[in-house]
Amino acid sequence: LNQQPVQIRAGRREFLGLAGGKLFLFENRKITIDDFKIDLERLSITFYGVCSSVKNSGGRQFKSTISFTKSHRTAVMKSEVIGEDGRVKTMQIGVGLTANLAMVLTVDESDSDSSVDYNSDSDSL
């Protein structure tokens, strides 16, 4: 598990590999981050990039947003992979913080893009 910390810098492509897939809720997928946006008004950070796909050698468009409530007691991560036809595969997890203890509130998966094989271990960019 000797995973090195990842630094995401503006204007620089960051290859996160399978660890990025796990971090952004798409296990067994390789994630590359191309850009990010910090929205101080909405208390969110959005990452843009590519998710590996067996059906598209260039990968699929990827977006993940981490949003915080104003009280900083709840955070939600919503990750999306967009198929060629515009259909979206969404993974979402919510975390609530109470007394320094993190607890998962929700885990949600939508499979509106069934044309994409998201679970294949043989996938690569």
PDB file of C-alpha atoms in Angstrom:
ATOM      1  CA  LEU A   1       0.000   0.000   0.000  1.00  0.00           C
ATOM      2  CA  ASN A   2       2.984   2.349  -0.129  1.00  0.00           C
ATOM      3  CA  GLN A   3       0.997   4.808  -2.239  1.00  0.00           C
ATOM      4  CA  GLN A   4       2.625   8.191  -2.778  1.00  0.00           C
ATOM      5  CA  PRO A   5       0.486  11.290  -2.130  1.00  0.00           C
ATOM      6  CA  VAL A   6      -1.026  12.785  -5.278  1.00  0.00           C
ATOM      7  CA  GLN A   7      -0.658  16.436  -6.124  1.00  0.00           C
ATOM      8  CA  ILE A   8      -3.086  17.846  -8.662  1.00  0.00           C
ATOM      9  CA  ARG A   9      -1.768  21.021 -10.268  1.00  0.00           C
ATOM     10  CA  ALA A  10      -3.598  23.392 -12.573  1.00  0.00           C
ATOM     11  CA  GLY A  11      -2.602  23.078 -16.210  1.00  0.00           C
ATOM     12  CA  ARG A  12      -0.954  19.690 -15.753  1.00  0.00           C
ATOM     13  CA  ARG A  13      -2.364  16.242 -16.545  1.00  0.00           C
ATOM     14  CA  GLU A  14      -2.202  13.927 -13.535  1.00  0.00           C
ATOM     15  CA  PHE A  15      -2.384  10.144 -14.088  1.00  0.00           C
ATOM     16  CA  LEU A  16      -3.925   8.661 -10.952  1.00  0.00           C
ATOM     17  CA  GLY A  17      -4.310   5.143 -12.329  1.00  0.00           C
ATOM     18  CA  LEU A  18      -6.344   2.508 -10.489  1.00  0.00           C
ATOM     19  CA  ALA A  19      -5.870   4.334  -7.170  1.00  0.00           C
ATOM     20  CA  GLY A  20      -7.729   7.279  -8.737  1.00  0.00           C
ATOM     21  CA  GLY A  21     -10.545   4.968  -9.802  1.00  0.00           C
ATOM     22  CA  LYS A  22     -10.914   3.748  -6.244  1.00  0.00           C
ATOM     23  CA  LEU A  23     -10.713   7.285  -4.825  1.00  0.00           C
ATOM     24  CA  PHE A  24     -13.357   8.611  -7.239  1.00  0.00           C
ATOM     25  CA  LEU A  25     -15.706   5.590  -6.774  1.00  0.00           C
ATOM     26  CA  PHE A  26     -15.007   3.815 -10.078  1.00  0.00           C
ATOM     27  CA  GLU A  27     -12.973   0.812  -8.908  1.00  0.00           C
ATOM     28  CA  ASN A  28     -11.028  -1.096 -11.572  1.00  0.00           C
ATOM     29  CA  ARG A  29     -10.909   2.048 -13.715  1.00  0.00           C
ATOM     30  CA  LYS A  30      -7.924   4.302 -14.356  1.00  0.00           C
ATOM     31  CA  ILE A  31      -8.528   8.005 -13.771  1.00  0.00           C
ATOM     32  CA  THR A  32      -6.615  10.922 -15.272  1.00  0.00           C
ATOM     33  CA  ILE A  33      -7.304  14.450 -14.009  1.00  0.00           C
ATOM     34  CA  ASP A  34      -6.866  17.306 -16.511  1.00  0.00           C
ATOM     35  CA  ASP A  35      -8.323  20.251 -14.600  1.00  0.00           C
ATOM     36  CA  PHE A  36     -10.186  21.277 -11.471  1.00  0.00           C
ATOM     37  CA  LYS A  37     -12.353  24.134 -10.250  1.00  0.00           C
ATOM     38  CA  ILE A  38     -12.788  25.413  -6.699  1.00  0.00           C
ATOM     39  CA  ASP A  39     -16.129  27.164  -6.085  1.00  0.00           C
ATOM     40  CA  LEU A  40     -15.939  29.066  -2.789  1.00  0.00           C
ATOM     41  CA  GLU A  41     -19.587  30.170  -2.939  1.00  0.00           C
ATOM     42  CA  ARG A  42     -20.920  26.630  -3.352  1.00  0.00           C
ATOM     43  CA  LEU A  43     -18.195  25.097  -1.140  1.00  0.00           C
ATOM     44  CA  SER A  44     -17.221  22.574  -3.792  1.00  0.00           C
ATOM     45  CA  ILE A  45     -14.271  21.241  -5.738  1.00  0.00           C
ATOM     46  CA  THR A  46     -14.850  19.732  -9.190  1.00  0.00           C
ATOM     47  CA  PHE A  47     -12.304  17.557 -10.983  1.00  0.00           C
ATOM     48  CA  TYR A  48     -12.403  17.004 -14.769  1.00  0.00           C
ATOM     49  CA  GLY A  49     -10.631  14.287 -16.682  1.00  0.00           C
ATOM     50  CA  VAL A  50     -10.821  10.862 -18.291  1.00  0.00           C
ATOM     51  CA  CYS A  51     -11.925   7.442 -17.015  1.00  0.00           C
ATOM     52  CA  SER A  52     -10.623   4.321 -18.765  1.00  0.00           C
ATOM     53  CA  SER A  53     -13.043   2.280 -20.858  1.00  0.00           C
ATOM     54  CA  VAL A  54     -12.851  -1.018 -22.746  1.00  0.00           C
ATOM     55  CA  LYS A  55     -15.268   0.342 -25.350  1.00  0.00           C
ATOM     56  CA  ASN A  56     -13.322   3.544 -26.071  1.00  0.00           C
ATOM     57  CA  SER A  57      -9.515   3.450 -26.204  1.00  0.00           C
ATOM     58  CA  GLY A  58      -9.324   7.168 -25.409  1.00  0.00           C
ATOM     59  CA  GLY A  59     -11.440   6.710 -22.281  1.00  0.00           C
ATOM     60  CA  ARG A  60     -14.651   8.428 -21.293  1.00  0.00           C
ATOM     61  CA  GLN A  61     -15.188  11.968 -20.086  1.00  0.00           C
ATOM     62  CA  PHE A  62     -15.062  12.089 -16.275  1.00  0.00           C
ATOM     63  CA  LYS A  63     -16.222  14.616 -13.678  1.00  0.00           C
ATOM     64  CA  SER A  64     -16.266  14.418  -9.894  1.00  0.00           C
ATOM     65  CA  THR A  65     -17.580  17.032  -7.476  1.00  0.00           C
ATOM     66  CA  ILE A  66     -16.996  17.107  -3.744  1.00  0.00           C
ATOM     67  CA  SER A  67     -19.477  19.429  -2.015  1.00  0.00           C
ATOM     68  CA  PHE A  68     -19.522  20.531   1.612  1.00  0.00           C
ATOM     69  CA  THR A  69     -22.394  21.964   3.638  1.00  0.00           C
ATOM     70  CA  LYS A  70     -21.941  25.392   5.212  1.00  0.00           C
ATOM     71  CA  SER A  71     -21.702  23.755   8.639  1.00  0.00           C
ATOM     72  CA  HIS A  72     -18.872  21.513   7.319  1.00  0.00           C
ATOM     73  CA  ARG A  73     -20.619  18.514   8.895  1.00  0.00           C
ATOM     74  CA  THR A  74     -21.615  16.806   5.658  1.00  0.00           C
ATOM     75  CA  ALA A  75     -19.762  16.168   2.414  1.00  0.00           C
ATOM     76  CA  VAL A  76     -20.978  14.509  -0.776  1.00  0.00           C
ATOM     77  CA  MET A  77     -18.840  13.155  -3.609  1.00  0.00           C
ATOM     78  CA  LYS A  78     -20.590  12.665  -6.929  1.00  0.00           C
ATOM     79  CA  SER A  79     -18.548  11.109  -9.748  1.00  0.00           C
ATOM     80  CA  GLU A  80     -19.800  10.774 -13.309  1.00  0.00           C
ATOM     81  CA  VAL A  81     -18.576   9.082 -16.485  1.00  0.00           C
ATOM     82  CA  ILE A  82     -20.199  10.311 -19.680  1.00  0.00           C
ATOM     83  CA  GLY A  83     -20.731   7.836 -22.531  1.00  0.00           C
ATOM     84  CA  GLU A  84     -20.380   8.644 -26.226  1.00  0.00           C
ATOM     85  CA  ASP A  85     -24.156   8.978 -26.562  1.00  0.00           C
ATOM     86  CA  GLY A  86     -24.367  11.371 -23.596  1.00  0.00           C
ATOM     87  CA  ARG A  87     -25.713   8.862 -21.087  1.00  0.00           C
ATOM     88  CA  VAL A  88     -24.146   9.154 -17.637  1.00  0.00           C
ATOM     89  CA  LYS A  89     -22.953   6.584 -15.082  1.00  0.00           C
ATOM     90  CA  THR A  90     -23.055   8.159 -11.606  1.00  0.00           C
ATOM     91  CA  MET A  91     -21.539   7.040  -8.319  1.00  0.00           C
ATOM     92  CA  GLN A  92     -22.231   9.026  -5.168  1.00  0.00           C
ATOM     93  CA  ILE A  93     -21.284   8.823  -1.511  1.00  0.00           C
ATOM     94  CA  GLY A  94     -22.239  11.096   1.363  1.00  0.00           C
ATOM     95  CA  VAL A  95     -20.368  11.415   4.633  1.00  0.00           C
ATOM     96  CA  GLY A  96     -21.605  13.013   7.839  1.00  0.00           C
ATOM     97  CA  LEU A  97     -19.227  14.145  10.553  1.00  0.00           C
ATOM     98  CA  THR A  98     -20.222  14.036  14.213  1.00  0.00           C
ATOM     99  CA  ALA A  99     -17.942  14.245  17.257  1.00  0.00           C
ATOM    100  CA  ASN A 100     -14.840  13.651  15.108  1.00  0.00           C
ATOM    101  CA  LEU A 101     -16.362  10.424  13.778  1.00  0.00           C
ATOM    102  CA  ALA A 102     -17.058   9.996  10.073  1.00  0.00           C
ATOM    103  CA  MET A 103     -20.029   7.887   9.114  1.00  0.00           C
ATOM    104  CA  VAL A 104     -21.332   7.032   5.668  1.00  0.00           C
ATOM    105  CA  LEU A 105     -24.801   8.430   5.105  1.00  0.00           C
ATOM    106  CA  THR A 106     -25.488   7.280   1.558  1.00  0.00           C
ATOM    107  CA  VAL A 107     -23.992   5.245  -1.224  1.00  0.00           C
ATOM    108  CA  ASP A 108     -25.802   5.554  -4.526  1.00  0.00           C
ATOM    109  CA  GLU A 109     -25.134   4.173  -7.990  1.00  0.00           C
ATOM    110  CA  SER A 110     -27.039   4.969 -11.163  1.00  0.00           C
ATOM    111  CA  ASP A 111     -26.495   2.923 -14.283  1.00  0.00           C
ATOM    112  CA  SER A 112     -28.088   5.076 -16.946  1.00  0.00           C
ATOM    113  CA  ASP A 113     -25.258   4.197 -19.351  1.00  0.00           C
ATOM    114  CA  SER A 114     -25.492   0.433 -19.583  1.00  0.00           C
ATOM    115  CA  SER A 115     -23.536   0.471 -22.846  1.00  0.00           C
ATOM    116  CA  VAL A 116     -20.306   0.983 -20.906  1.00  0.00           C
ATOM    117  CA  ASP A 117     -18.651  -1.990 -19.255  1.00  0.00           C
ATOM    118  CA  TYR A 118     -17.545  -0.378 -15.976  1.00  0.00           C
ATOM    119  CA  ASN A 119     -16.615  -3.577 -14.176  1.00  0.00           C
ATOM    120  CA  SER A 120     -14.065  -5.158 -16.523  1.00  0.00           C
ATOM    121  CA  ASP A 121     -10.657  -5.781 -14.964  1.00  0.00           C
ATOM    122  CA  SER A 122      -9.009  -5.834 -18.399  1.00  0.00           C
ATOM    123  CA  ASP A 123      -9.740  -2.156 -19.023  1.00  0.00           C
ATOM    124  CA  SER A 124      -7.002   0.311 -19.890  1.00  0.00           C
ATOM    125  CA  LEU A 125      -6.604   3.841 -21.234  1.00  0.00           C
TER     126      LEU A 125
END
